[in-house]
Backbone as ProteinMPNN parsed JSONL, in Angstrom:
{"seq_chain_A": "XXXXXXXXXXXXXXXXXXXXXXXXXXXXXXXXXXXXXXXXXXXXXXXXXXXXXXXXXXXXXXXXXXXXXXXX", "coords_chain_A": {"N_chain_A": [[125.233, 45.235, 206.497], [128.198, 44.831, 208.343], [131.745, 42.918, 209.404], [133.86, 44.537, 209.962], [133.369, 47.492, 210.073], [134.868, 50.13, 210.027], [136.928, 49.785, 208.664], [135.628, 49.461, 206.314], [134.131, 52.152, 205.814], [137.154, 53.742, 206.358], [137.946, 52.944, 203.478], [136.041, 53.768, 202.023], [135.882, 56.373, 202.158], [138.692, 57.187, 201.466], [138.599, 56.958, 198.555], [136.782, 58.392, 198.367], [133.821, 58.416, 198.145], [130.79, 58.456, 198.916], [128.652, 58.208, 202.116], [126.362, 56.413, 204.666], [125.963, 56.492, 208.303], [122.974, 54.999, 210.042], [121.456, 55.862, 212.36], [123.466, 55.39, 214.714], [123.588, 55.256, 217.367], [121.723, 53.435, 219.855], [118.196, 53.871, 220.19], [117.1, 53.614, 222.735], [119.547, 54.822, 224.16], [119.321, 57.625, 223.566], [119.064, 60.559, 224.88], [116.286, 61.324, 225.717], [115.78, 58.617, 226.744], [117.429, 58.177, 228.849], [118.633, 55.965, 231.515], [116.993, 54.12, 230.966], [117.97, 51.876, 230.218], [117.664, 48.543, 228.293], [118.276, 45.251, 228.058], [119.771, 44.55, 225.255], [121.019, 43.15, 223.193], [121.244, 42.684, 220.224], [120.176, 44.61, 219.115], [122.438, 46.139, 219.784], [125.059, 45.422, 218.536], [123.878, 45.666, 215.673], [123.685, 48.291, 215.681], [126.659, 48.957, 215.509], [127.307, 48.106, 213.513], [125.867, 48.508, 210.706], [126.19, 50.124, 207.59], [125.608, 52.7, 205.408], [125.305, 52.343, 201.846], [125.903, 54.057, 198.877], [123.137, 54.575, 197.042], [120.752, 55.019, 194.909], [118.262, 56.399, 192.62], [119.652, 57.574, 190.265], [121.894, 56.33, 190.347], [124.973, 55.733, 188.234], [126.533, 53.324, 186.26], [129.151, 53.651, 186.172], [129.507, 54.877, 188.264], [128.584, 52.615, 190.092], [130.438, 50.549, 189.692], [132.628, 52.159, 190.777], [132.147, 52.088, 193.693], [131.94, 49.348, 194.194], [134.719, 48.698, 193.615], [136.012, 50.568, 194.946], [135.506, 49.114, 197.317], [136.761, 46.493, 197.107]], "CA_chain_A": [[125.927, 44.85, 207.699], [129.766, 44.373, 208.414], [132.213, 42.97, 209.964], [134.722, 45.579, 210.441], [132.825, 48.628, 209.526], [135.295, 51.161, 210.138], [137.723, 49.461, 207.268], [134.801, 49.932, 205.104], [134.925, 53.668, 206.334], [138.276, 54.387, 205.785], [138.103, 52.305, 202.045], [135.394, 54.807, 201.197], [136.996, 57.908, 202.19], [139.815, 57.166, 200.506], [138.251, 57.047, 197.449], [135.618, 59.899, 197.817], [132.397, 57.873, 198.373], [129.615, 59.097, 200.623], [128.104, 57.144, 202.759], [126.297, 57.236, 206.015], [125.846, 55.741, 209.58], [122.349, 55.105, 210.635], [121.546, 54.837, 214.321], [125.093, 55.403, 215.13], [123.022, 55.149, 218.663], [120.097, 53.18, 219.77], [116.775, 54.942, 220.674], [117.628, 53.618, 223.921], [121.05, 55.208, 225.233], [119.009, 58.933, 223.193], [119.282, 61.448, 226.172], [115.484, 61.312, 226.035], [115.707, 57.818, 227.388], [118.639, 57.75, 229.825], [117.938, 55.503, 232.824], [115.713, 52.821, 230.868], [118.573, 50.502, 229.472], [117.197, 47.669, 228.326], [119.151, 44.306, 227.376], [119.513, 44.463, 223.578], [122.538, 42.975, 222.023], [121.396, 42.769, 218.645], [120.415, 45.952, 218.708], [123.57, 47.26, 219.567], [125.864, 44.915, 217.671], [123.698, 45.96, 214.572], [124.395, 49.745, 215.569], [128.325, 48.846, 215.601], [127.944, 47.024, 212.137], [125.132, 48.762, 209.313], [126.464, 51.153, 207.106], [124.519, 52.585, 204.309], [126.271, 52.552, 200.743], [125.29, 55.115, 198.054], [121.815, 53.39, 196.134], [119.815, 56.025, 194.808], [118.097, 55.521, 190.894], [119.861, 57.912, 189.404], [123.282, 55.938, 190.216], [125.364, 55.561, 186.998], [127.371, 52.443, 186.246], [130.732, 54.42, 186.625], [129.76, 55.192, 189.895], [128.663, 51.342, 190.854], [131.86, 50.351, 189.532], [133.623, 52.784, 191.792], [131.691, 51.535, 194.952], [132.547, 48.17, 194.206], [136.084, 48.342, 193.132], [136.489, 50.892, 196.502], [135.625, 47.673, 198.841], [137.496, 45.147, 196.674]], "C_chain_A": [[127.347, 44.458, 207.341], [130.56, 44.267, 209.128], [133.589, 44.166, 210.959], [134.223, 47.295, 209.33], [133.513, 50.005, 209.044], [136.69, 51.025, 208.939], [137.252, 49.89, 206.14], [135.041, 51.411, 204.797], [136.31, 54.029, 205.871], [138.311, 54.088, 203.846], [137.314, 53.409, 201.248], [135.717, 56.212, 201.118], [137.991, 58.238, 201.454], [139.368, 57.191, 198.742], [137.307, 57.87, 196.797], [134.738, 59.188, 197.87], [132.104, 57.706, 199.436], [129.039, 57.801, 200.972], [127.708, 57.514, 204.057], [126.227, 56.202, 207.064], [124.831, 56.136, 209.797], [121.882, 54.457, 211.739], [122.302, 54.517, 214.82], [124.557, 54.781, 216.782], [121.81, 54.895, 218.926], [119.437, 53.791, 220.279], [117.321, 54.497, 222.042], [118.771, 54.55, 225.265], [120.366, 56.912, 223.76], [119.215, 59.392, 224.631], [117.699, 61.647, 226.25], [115.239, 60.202, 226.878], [116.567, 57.139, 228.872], [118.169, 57.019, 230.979], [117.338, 53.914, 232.461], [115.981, 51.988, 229.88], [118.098, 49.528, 229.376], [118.099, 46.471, 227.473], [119.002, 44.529, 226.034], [120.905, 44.394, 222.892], [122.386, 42.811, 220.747], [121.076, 43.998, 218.217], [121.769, 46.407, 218.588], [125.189, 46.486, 218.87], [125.098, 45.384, 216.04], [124.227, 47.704, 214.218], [125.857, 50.059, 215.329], [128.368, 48.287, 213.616], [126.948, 47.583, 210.368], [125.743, 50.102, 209.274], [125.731, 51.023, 205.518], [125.314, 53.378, 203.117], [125.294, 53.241, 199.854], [124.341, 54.027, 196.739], [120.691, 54.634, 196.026], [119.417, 55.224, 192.883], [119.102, 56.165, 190.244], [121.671, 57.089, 189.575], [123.97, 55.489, 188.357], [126.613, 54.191, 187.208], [128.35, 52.257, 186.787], [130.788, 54.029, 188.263], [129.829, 53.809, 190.901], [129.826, 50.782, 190.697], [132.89, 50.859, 190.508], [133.387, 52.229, 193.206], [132.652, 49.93, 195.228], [134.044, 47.62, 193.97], [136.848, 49.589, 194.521], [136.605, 49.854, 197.575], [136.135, 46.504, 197.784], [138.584, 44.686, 197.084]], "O_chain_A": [[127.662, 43.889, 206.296], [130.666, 45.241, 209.874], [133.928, 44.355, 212.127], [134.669, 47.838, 208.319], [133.118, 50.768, 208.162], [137.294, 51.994, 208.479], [137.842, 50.451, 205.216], [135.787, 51.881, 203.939], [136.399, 54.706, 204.846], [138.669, 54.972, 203.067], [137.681, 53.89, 200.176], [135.777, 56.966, 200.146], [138.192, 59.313, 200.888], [140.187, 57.542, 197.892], [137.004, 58.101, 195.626], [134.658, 59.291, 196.646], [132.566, 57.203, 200.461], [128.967, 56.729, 200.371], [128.208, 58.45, 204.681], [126.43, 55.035, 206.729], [124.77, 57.361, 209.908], [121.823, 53.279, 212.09], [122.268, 53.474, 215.474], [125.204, 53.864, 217.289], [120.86, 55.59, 218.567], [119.984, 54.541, 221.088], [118.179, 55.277, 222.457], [118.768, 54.764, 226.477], [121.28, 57.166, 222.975], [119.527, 58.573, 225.496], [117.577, 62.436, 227.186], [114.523, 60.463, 227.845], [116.405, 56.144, 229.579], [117.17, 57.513, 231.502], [117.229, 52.93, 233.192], [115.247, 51.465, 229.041], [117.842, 49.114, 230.507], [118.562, 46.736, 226.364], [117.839, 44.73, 225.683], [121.603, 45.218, 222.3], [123.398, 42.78, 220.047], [121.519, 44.501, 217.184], [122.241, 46.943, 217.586], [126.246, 47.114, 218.808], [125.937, 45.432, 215.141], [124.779, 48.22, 213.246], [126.255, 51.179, 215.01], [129.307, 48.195, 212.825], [127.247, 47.183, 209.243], [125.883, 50.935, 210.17], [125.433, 50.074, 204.792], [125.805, 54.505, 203.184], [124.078, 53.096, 199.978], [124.716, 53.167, 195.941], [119.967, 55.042, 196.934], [119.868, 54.276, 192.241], [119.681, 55.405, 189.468], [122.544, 57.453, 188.788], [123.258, 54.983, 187.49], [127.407, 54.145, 188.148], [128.699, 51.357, 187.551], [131.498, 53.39, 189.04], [130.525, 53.648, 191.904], [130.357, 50.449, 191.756], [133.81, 50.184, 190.971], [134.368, 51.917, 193.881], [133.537, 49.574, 196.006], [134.442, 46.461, 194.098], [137.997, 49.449, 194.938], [137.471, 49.73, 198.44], [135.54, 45.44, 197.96], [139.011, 43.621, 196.637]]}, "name": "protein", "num_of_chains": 1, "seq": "XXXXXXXXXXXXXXXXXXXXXXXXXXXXXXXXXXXXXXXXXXXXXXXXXXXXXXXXXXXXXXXXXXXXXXXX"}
């Protein structure tokens, strides 16, 4: 989770590290559900704010180094 997500975003771009957005959009506002909004602000403040940073096993030091010295 983060406050300004889209800083993060640009910080990683700039430096070449992937990364993704999941649930850019809640199950809710899908076009299967249209109509059957339901209050949910933490849902959709969490959809505005998790981004998912590169964590796999085979990551190599280098690379955590790079992650971490991209958002520094």
């Amino acid at each position: 989770l983060c406050e300004d997500r889209h800083e993060i975003e640009s910080k990683l771009k700039q430096a070449d590290i992937g990364y993704a957005i999941h649930y850019p959009t809640p199950v809710y506002d899908q076009p299967f559900y249209k109509g059957a909004r339901p209050y949910c602000p933490n849902t959709d403040w969490l959809c505005d704010s998790i981004i998912s940073l590169p964590l796999f096993s085979q990551i190599t030091s280098i690379e955590q180094y790079a992650v971490v010295n991209a958002l520094s």
